[in-house]
PDB file of C-alpha atoms in Angstrom:
ATOM      1  CA  ASP A 154      15.766  -0.258   7.603  1.00  0.00           C
ATOM      2  CA  VAL A 155      14.221   0.220   4.186  1.00  0.00           C
ATOM      3  CA  LYS A 156      13.601   3.794   3.415  1.00  0.00           C
ATOM      4  CA  VAL A 157      11.247   5.045   0.699  1.00  0.00           C
ATOM      5  CA  THR A 158      11.352   8.844   0.469  1.00  0.00           C
ATOM      6  CA  GLN A 159       8.807  10.984  -1.319  1.00  0.00           C
ATOM      7  CA  SER A 160      10.036  14.451  -2.188  1.00  0.00           C
ATOM      8  CA  SER A 161       7.050  16.495  -1.119  1.00  0.00           C
ATOM      9  CA  ARG A 162       4.618  15.803   1.655  1.00  0.00           C
ATOM     10  CA  TYR A 163       2.238  18.667   0.675  1.00  0.00           C
ATOM     11  CA  LEU A 164       1.711  20.232  -2.716  1.00  0.00           C
ATOM     12  CA  VAL A 165      -0.944  22.800  -4.000  1.00  0.00           C
ATOM     13  CA  LYS A 166      -1.036  23.201  -7.804  1.00  0.00           C
ATOM     14  CA  ARG A 167      -3.348  24.903 -10.333  1.00  0.00           C
ATOM     15  CA  THR A 168      -5.541  23.180 -12.812  1.00  0.00           C
ATOM     16  CA  GLY A 169      -3.466  22.549 -16.000  1.00  0.00           C
ATOM     17  CA  GLU A 170      -0.103  22.663 -14.385  1.00  0.00           C
ATOM     18  CA  LYS A 171       2.493  19.863 -14.885  1.00  0.00           C
ATOM     19  CA  VAL A 172       3.209  18.084 -11.533  1.00  0.00           C
ATOM     20  CA  PHE A 173       6.121  15.831 -10.739  1.00  0.00           C
ATOM     21  CA  LEU A 174       6.059  13.562  -7.708  1.00  0.00           C
ATOM     22  CA  GLU A 175       9.482  11.902  -6.921  1.00  0.00           C
ATOM     23  CA  CYS A 176      10.067   8.826  -5.069  1.00  0.00           C
ATOM     24  CA  VAL A 177      13.425   7.339  -4.057  1.00  0.00           C
ATOM     25  CA  GLN A 178      14.257   4.033  -2.245  1.00  0.00           C
ATOM     26  CA  ASP A 179      17.575   3.050  -0.760  1.00  0.00           C
ATOM     27  CA  MET A 180      17.318  -0.668  -0.704  1.00  0.00           C
ATOM     28  CA  ASP A 181      18.161  -1.560  -4.329  1.00  0.00           C
ATOM     29  CA  HIS A 182      14.624  -2.839  -4.893  1.00  0.00           C
ATOM     30  CA  GLU A 183      13.733  -3.889  -8.389  1.00  0.00           C
ATOM     31  CA  ASN A 184       9.897  -3.118  -8.062  1.00  0.00           C
ATOM     32  CA  MET A 185       8.348   0.318  -7.508  1.00  0.00           C
ATOM     33  CA  PHE A 186       4.778   1.288  -7.347  1.00  0.00           C
ATOM     34  CA  TRP A 187       2.541   4.432  -7.290  1.00  0.00           C
ATOM     35  CA  TYR A 188      -0.843   4.211  -5.619  1.00  0.00           C
ATOM     36  CA  ARG A 189      -3.410   6.928  -4.772  1.00  0.00           C
ATOM     37  CA  GLN A 190      -5.704   6.828  -1.786  1.00  0.00           C
ATOM     38  CA  ASP A 191      -9.124   8.444  -1.612  1.00  0.00           C
ATOM     39  CA  PRO A 192     -11.752   8.166   1.158  1.00  0.00           C
ATOM     40  CA  GLY A 193     -14.134   5.465   0.471  1.00  0.00           C
ATOM     41  CA  LEU A 194     -12.161   4.199  -2.541  1.00  0.00           C
ATOM     42  CA  GLY A 195      -9.127   2.846  -0.807  1.00  0.00           C
ATOM     43  CA  LEU A 196      -5.752   2.413  -2.515  1.00  0.00           C
ATOM     44  CA  ARG A 197      -5.742   2.164  -6.168  1.00  0.00           C
ATOM     45  CA  LEU A 198      -2.759   1.307  -8.284  1.00  0.00           C
ATOM     46  CA  ILE A 199      -1.680   3.812 -10.962  1.00  0.00           C
ATOM     47  CA  TYR A 200       1.621   2.487 -12.347  1.00  0.00           C
ATOM     48  CA  PHE A 201       4.236   0.134 -11.388  1.00  0.00           C
ATOM     49  CA  SER A 202       7.803  -0.681 -12.612  1.00  0.00           C
ATOM     50  CA  TYR A 203       9.728  -3.828 -12.259  1.00  0.00           C
ATOM     51  CA  ASP A 204      12.964  -2.645 -13.796  1.00  0.00           C
ATOM     52  CA  VAL A 205      14.669   0.372 -14.969  1.00  0.00           C
ATOM     53  CA  LYS A 206      12.904   1.966 -17.983  1.00  0.00           C
ATOM     54  CA  MET A 207      10.102  -0.617 -17.663  1.00  0.00           C
ATOM     55  CA  LYS A 208       6.602   0.475 -16.679  1.00  0.00           C
ATOM     56  CA  GLU A 209       3.244  -1.206 -16.441  1.00  0.00           C
ATOM     57  CA  LYS A 210      -0.229   0.366 -16.210  1.00  0.00           C
ATOM     58  CA  GLY A 211      -2.088  -0.218 -13.037  1.00  0.00           C
ATOM     59  CA  ASP A 212      -5.876   0.106 -12.516  1.00  0.00           C
ATOM     60  CA  ILE A 213      -6.121   3.872 -13.161  1.00  0.00           C
ATOM     61  CA  PRO A 214      -3.363   5.257 -15.313  1.00  0.00           C
ATOM     62  CA  GLU A 215      -5.330   7.705 -17.210  1.00  0.00           C
ATOM     63  CA  GLY A 216      -3.982  11.232 -16.821  1.00  0.00           C
ATOM     64  CA  TYR A 217      -0.717  10.039 -15.435  1.00  0.00           C
ATOM     65  CA  SER A 218       2.661   8.955 -16.721  1.00  0.00           C
ATOM     66  CA  VAL A 219       5.828   7.588 -15.019  1.00  0.00           C
ATOM     67  CA  SER A 220       9.534   7.563 -15.425  1.00  0.00           C
ATOM     68  CA  ARG A 221      12.159   5.232 -14.206  1.00  0.00           C
ATOM     69  CA  GLU A 222      15.569   6.171 -15.469  1.00  0.00           C
ATOM     70  CA  LYS A 223      17.531   4.908 -12.419  1.00  0.00           C
ATOM     71  CA  LYS A 224      16.863   1.901 -10.179  1.00  0.00           C
ATOM     72  CA  GLU A 225      16.230   3.888  -7.084  1.00  0.00           C
ATOM     73  CA  ARG A 226      13.970   6.579  -8.417  1.00  0.00           C
ATOM     74  CA  PHE A 227      10.398   6.362  -9.708  1.00  0.00           C
ATOM     75  CA  SER A 228       8.678   9.583 -10.766  1.00  0.00           C
ATOM     76  CA  LEU A 229       4.836  10.175 -11.284  1.00  0.00           C
ATOM     77  CA  ILE A 230       3.935  12.871 -13.666  1.00  0.00           C
ATOM     78  CA  LEU A 231       0.660  14.696 -14.011  1.00  0.00           C
ATOM     79  CA  GLU A 232       0.840  16.114 -17.503  1.00  0.00           C
ATOM     80  CA  SER A 233      -2.151  18.632 -16.893  1.00  0.00           C
ATOM     81  CA  ALA A 234      -3.390  18.520 -13.372  1.00  0.00           C
ATOM     82  CA  SER A 235      -7.100  18.328 -12.865  1.00  0.00           C
ATOM     83  CA  THR A 236      -9.157  18.847  -9.569  1.00  0.00           C
ATOM     84  CA  ASN A 237     -10.108  15.092  -9.632  1.00  0.00           C
ATOM     85  CA  GLN A 238      -6.410  14.319  -9.115  1.00  0.00           C
ATOM     86  CA  THR A 239      -6.533  15.936  -5.735  1.00  0.00           C
ATOM     87  CA  SER A 240      -5.498  12.908  -3.537  1.00  0.00           C
ATOM     88  CA  MET A 241      -2.890  11.231  -1.357  1.00  0.00           C
ATOM     89  CA  TYR A 242      -0.267   9.668  -3.493  1.00  0.00           C
ATOM     90  CA  LEU A 243       1.774   6.768  -2.075  1.00  0.00           C
ATOM     91  CA  CYS A 244       4.960   5.294  -3.453  1.00  0.00           C
ATOM     92  CA  ALA A 245       6.072   1.780  -2.584  1.00  0.00           C
ATOM     93  CA  SER A 246       8.872  -0.549  -3.367  1.00  0.00           C
ATOM     94  CA  SER A 247       9.623  -4.292  -3.041  1.00  0.00           C
ATOM     95  CA  PHE A 248      12.624  -6.518  -3.569  1.00  0.00           C
ATOM     96  CA  GLY A 249      12.974  -9.308  -6.172  1.00  0.00           C
ATOM     97  CA  THR A 250      11.976 -10.402  -9.519  1.00  0.00           C
ATOM     98  CA  GLY A 251       9.228 -12.683  -8.315  1.00  0.00           C
ATOM     99  CA  ASN A 252       5.919 -11.929  -6.536  1.00  0.00           C
ATOM    100  CA  THR A 253       6.954 -12.580  -2.911  1.00  0.00           C
ATOM    101  CA  GLY A 254       8.558  -9.434  -1.767  1.00  0.00           C
ATOM    102  CA  GLU A 255       7.379  -7.428   1.126  1.00  0.00           C
ATOM    103  CA  LEU A 256       6.024  -4.042   0.092  1.00  0.00           C
ATOM    104  CA  PHE A 257       7.393  -0.900   1.821  1.00  0.00           C
ATOM    105  CA  PHE A 258       5.744   2.547   1.566  1.00  0.00           C
ATOM    106  CA  GLY A 259       6.772   6.181   1.724  1.00  0.00           C
ATOM    107  CA  GLU A 260       5.043   8.824   3.851  1.00  0.00           C
ATOM    108  CA  GLY A 261       2.850   9.925   1.068  1.00  0.00           C
ATOM    109  CA  SER A 262       2.343  13.246  -0.877  1.00  0.00           C
ATOM    110  CA  ARG A 263      -0.821  15.027  -0.428  1.00  0.00           C
ATOM    111  CA  LEU A 264      -1.727  16.909  -3.657  1.00  0.00           C
ATOM    112  CA  THR A 265      -4.375  19.549  -3.821  1.00  0.00           C
ATOM    113  CA  VAL A 266      -5.269  20.875  -7.311  1.00  0.00           C
ATOM    114  CA  LEU A 267      -7.177  24.090  -7.286  1.00  0.00           C
TER     115      LEU A 267
ATOM    116  CA  LYS B 105     -10.473  -9.196 -10.508  1.00  0.00           C
ATOM    117  CA  GLN B 106      -9.359  -9.918  -6.942  1.00  0.00           C
ATOM    118  CA  GLU B 107     -11.664  -8.348  -4.377  1.00  0.00           C
ATOM    119  CA  VAL B 108     -10.426  -7.791  -0.819  1.00  0.00           C
ATOM    120  CA  THR B 109     -12.948  -7.100   1.961  1.00  0.00           C
ATOM    121  CA  GLN B 110     -12.260  -6.072   5.466  1.00  0.00           C
ATOM    122  CA  ILE B 111     -14.826  -6.428   8.319  1.00  0.00           C
ATOM    123  CA  PRO B 112     -15.572  -4.495  10.437  1.00  0.00           C
ATOM    124  CA  ALA B 113     -14.904  -1.124   8.887  1.00  0.00           C
ATOM    125  CA  ALA B 114     -14.528   0.361  12.354  1.00  0.00           C
ATOM    126  CA  LEU B 115     -13.950  -1.005  15.831  1.00  0.00           C
ATOM    127  CA  SER B 116     -13.726   0.558  19.232  1.00  0.00           C
ATOM    128  CA  VAL B 117     -12.356  -1.475  22.227  1.00  0.00           C
ATOM    129  CA  PRO B 118     -11.184  -0.775  25.854  1.00  0.00           C
ATOM    130  CA  GLU B 119      -7.452  -1.007  26.461  1.00  0.00           C
ATOM    131  CA  GLY B 120      -6.291  -4.508  27.381  1.00  0.00           C
ATOM    132  CA  GLU B 121      -8.660  -6.428  25.124  1.00  0.00           C
ATOM    133  CA  ASN B 122      -7.536  -8.965  22.657  1.00  0.00           C
ATOM    134  CA  LEU B 123      -9.177  -8.388  19.267  1.00  0.00           C
ATOM    135  CA  VAL B 124      -9.374  -9.887  15.830  1.00  0.00           C
ATOM    136  CA  LEU B 125      -9.476  -8.118  12.460  1.00  0.00           C
ATOM    137  CA  ASN B 126     -10.824  -9.994   9.395  1.00  0.00           C
ATOM    138  CA  CYS B 127      -9.837  -9.993   5.782  1.00  0.00           C
ATOM    139  CA  SER B 128     -11.422 -11.962   2.928  1.00  0.00           C
ATOM    140  CA  PHE B 129     -10.358 -12.272  -0.694  1.00  0.00           C
ATOM    141  CA  THR B 130     -12.213 -13.767  -3.695  1.00  0.00           C
ATOM    142  CA  ASP B 131      -9.360 -15.541  -5.629  1.00  0.00           C
ATOM    143  CA  SER B 132      -7.439 -18.008  -3.603  1.00  0.00           C
ATOM    144  CA  ALA B 133      -4.584 -18.213  -6.161  1.00  0.00           C
ATOM    145  CA  ILE B 134      -2.434 -15.753  -4.156  1.00  0.00           C
ATOM    146  CA  TYR B 135       1.285 -15.342  -3.783  1.00  0.00           C
ATOM    147  CA  ASN B 136       1.167 -13.618  -0.498  1.00  0.00           C
ATOM    148  CA  LEU B 137      -0.790 -11.440   1.936  1.00  0.00           C
ATOM    149  CA  GLN B 138       0.403  -8.477   3.773  1.00  0.00           C
ATOM    150  CA  TRP B 139      -1.007  -6.546   6.805  1.00  0.00           C
ATOM    151  CA  PHE B 140      -0.341  -2.795   7.161  1.00  0.00           C
ATOM    152  CA  ARG B 141      -0.930  -0.094   9.715  1.00  0.00           C
ATOM    153  CA  GLN B 142      -1.780   3.454   8.666  1.00  0.00           C
ATOM    154  CA  ASP B 143      -1.713   6.429  11.033  1.00  0.00           C
ATOM    155  CA  PRO B 144      -3.813   9.537   9.971  1.00  0.00           C
ATOM    156  CA  GLY B 145      -2.121  11.485   7.164  1.00  0.00           C
ATOM    157  CA  LYS B 146       0.756   9.105   7.024  1.00  0.00           C
ATOM    158  CA  GLY B 147       2.004   6.354   4.776  1.00  0.00           C
ATOM    159  CA  LEU B 148       1.637   2.556   5.322  1.00  0.00           C
ATOM    160  CA  THR B 149       3.776   0.694   7.725  1.00  0.00           C
ATOM    161  CA  SER B 150       4.180  -3.027   6.986  1.00  0.00           C
ATOM    162  CA  LEU B 151       3.275  -5.314   9.902  1.00  0.00           C
ATOM    163  CA  LEU B 152       3.421  -8.908   8.767  1.00  0.00           C
ATOM    164  CA  LEU B 153       3.817 -10.659   5.361  1.00  0.00           C
ATOM    165  CA  ILE B 154       2.519 -14.187   4.891  1.00  0.00           C
ATOM    166  CA  GLN B 155       3.646 -16.201   1.917  1.00  0.00           C
ATOM    167  CA  SER B 156       1.179 -18.397   0.230  1.00  0.00           C
ATOM    168  CA  SER B 157       2.930 -21.561   1.597  1.00  0.00           C
ATOM    169  CA  GLN B 158       2.723 -20.239   5.286  1.00  0.00           C
ATOM    170  CA  ARG B 159      -0.183 -20.569   7.657  1.00  0.00           C
ATOM    171  CA  GLU B 160       0.745 -17.725  10.095  1.00  0.00           C
ATOM    172  CA  GLN B 161       3.223 -15.105  11.037  1.00  0.00           C
ATOM    173  CA  THR B 162       3.911 -13.466  14.382  1.00  0.00           C
ATOM    174  CA  SER B 163       5.619 -10.219  15.480  1.00  0.00           C
ATOM    175  CA  GLY B 164       5.340  -9.218  19.138  1.00  0.00           C
ATOM    176  CA  ARG B 165       1.585  -8.894  20.134  1.00  0.00           C
ATOM    177  CA  LEU B 166       0.574  -9.476  16.431  1.00  0.00           C
ATOM    178  CA  ASN B 167      -0.397 -12.720  14.874  1.00  0.00           C
ATOM    179  CA  ALA B 168      -1.676 -12.971  11.342  1.00  0.00           C
ATOM    180  CA  SER B 169      -3.101 -16.251   9.944  1.00  0.00           C
ATOM    181  CA  LEU B 170      -3.870 -17.245   6.359  1.00  0.00           C
ATOM    182  CA  ASP B 171      -6.443 -19.800   5.130  1.00  0.00           C
ATOM    183  CA  LYS B 172      -6.099 -19.689   1.262  1.00  0.00           C
ATOM    184  CA  SER B 173      -8.796 -22.327   0.654  1.00  0.00           C
ATOM    185  CA  SER B 174     -11.401 -20.222   2.375  1.00  0.00           C
ATOM    186  CA  GLY B 175      -9.965 -16.945   1.182  1.00  0.00           C
ATOM    187  CA  ARG B 176      -9.440 -15.649   4.686  1.00  0.00           C
ATOM    188  CA  SER B 177      -6.903 -13.976   6.962  1.00  0.00           C
ATOM    189  CA  THR B 178      -7.034 -12.676  10.424  1.00  0.00           C
ATOM    190  CA  LEU B 179      -4.916 -10.268  12.411  1.00  0.00           C
ATOM    191  CA  TYR B 180      -4.853 -10.872  16.069  1.00  0.00           C
ATOM    192  CA  ILE B 181      -3.797  -8.098  18.387  1.00  0.00           C
ATOM    193  CA  ALA B 182      -3.108  -9.149  22.088  1.00  0.00           C
ATOM    194  CA  ALA B 183      -3.434  -6.924  24.999  1.00  0.00           C
ATOM    195  CA  SER B 184      -4.365  -3.852  22.952  1.00  0.00           C
ATOM    196  CA  GLN B 185      -2.972  -0.343  23.798  1.00  0.00           C
ATOM    197  CA  PRO B 186      -4.135   3.102  22.978  1.00  0.00           C
ATOM    198  CA  GLY B 187      -0.978   3.351  20.723  1.00  0.00           C
ATOM    199  CA  ASP B 188      -2.527   0.588  18.507  1.00  0.00           C
ATOM    200  CA  SER B 189      -5.180   3.064  17.367  1.00  0.00           C
ATOM    201  CA  ALA B 190      -4.852   3.266  13.569  1.00  0.00           C
ATOM    202  CA  THR B 191      -6.344   1.956  10.423  1.00  0.00           C
ATOM    203  CA  TYR B 192      -5.296  -1.595   9.493  1.00  0.00           C
ATOM    204  CA  LEU B 193      -5.138  -2.646   5.976  1.00  0.00           C
ATOM    205  CA  CYS B 194      -4.918  -6.024   4.393  1.00  0.00           C
ATOM    206  CA  ALA B 195      -3.419  -6.563   0.819  1.00  0.00           C
ATOM    207  CA  VAL B 196      -3.141  -9.432  -1.428  1.00  0.00           C
ATOM    208  CA  ARG B 197      -0.820 -10.187  -4.212  1.00  0.00           C
ATOM    209  CA  GLY B 198      -1.808 -12.738  -6.679  1.00  0.00           C
ATOM    210  CA  GLY B 199      -4.492 -13.990  -9.047  1.00  0.00           C
ATOM    211  CA  ASP B 200      -4.569 -11.585 -11.919  1.00  0.00           C
ATOM    212  CA  SER B 201      -2.870  -8.772 -10.155  1.00  0.00           C
ATOM    213  CA  GLY B 202       0.737 -10.024 -10.888  1.00  0.00           C
ATOM    214  CA  TYR B 203       3.253  -7.785  -9.085  1.00  0.00           C
ATOM    215  CA  ALA B 204       0.863  -5.520  -7.438  1.00  0.00           C
ATOM    216  CA  LEU B 205      -1.130  -5.702  -4.341  1.00  0.00           C
ATOM    217  CA  ASN B 206      -4.933  -5.406  -4.171  1.00  0.00           C
ATOM    218  CA  PHE B 207      -6.022  -3.647  -1.026  1.00  0.00           C
ATOM    219  CA  GLY B 208      -9.028  -3.833   1.292  1.00  0.00           C
ATOM    220  CA  LYS B 209     -10.444  -0.485   2.499  1.00  0.00           C
ATOM    221  CA  GLY B 210      -9.245  -1.054   6.036  1.00  0.00           C
ATOM    222  CA  THR B 211     -10.476  -1.328   9.611  1.00  0.00           C
ATOM    223  CA  SER B 212     -10.367   1.706  11.690  1.00  0.00           C
ATOM    224  CA  LEU B 213      -9.315   0.790  15.244  1.00  0.00           C
ATOM    225  CA  LEU B 214      -9.787   2.876  18.343  1.00  0.00           C
ATOM    226  CA  VAL B 215      -8.370   1.710  21.638  1.00  0.00           C
ATOM    227  CA  THR B 216      -9.616   3.731  24.537  1.00  0.00           C
ATOM    228  CA  PRO B 217      -7.806   4.076  27.915  1.00  0.00           C
TER     229      PRO B 217
END
């Protein structure tokens, strides 16, 4: 079975702190994604990556950056956390260089910024 | 931009009923459509993936259909059980979204014993 593992299920941070959310997948997938999920707004794409060291902005990249140094790992970075970044963050991965791969999600990381 | 709508937003049914969840999308030039289940506080679990060339997919008591020309998909759940209670999300890849999926806001399903 595909496994997408997010390093932290729950985090509490202070405004202005730098936050790292880590995601690892064990199926050699080319594509990896970061979404955030908020009540009433649904899932929104922050960034995605289709190869090592490659990244593309999603719909809401402001205030975030990403890093993909190895194929299996995709990190989301909040350079200076703000209260409006309190959310559930979901990492996902899919196989293939085309657009047909099934998407698999991790368990999510719930971030609270005080 | 691709818009994905799910109706109804919430649904409550007694155990044993067959039910249909609806998903519509505005741009029919899609690569595929995927249905997910999400339990409270958890991540998304993939249920079914339908490629653009397919009309339906089945897994156990679940059947998903796709009509690209009308921009619609349905998820049929047969003989519902209390364990089916969850939020069901539809997501579409294609149009101008490229690699990423555009999600609907989900249907919250409650199956009562």
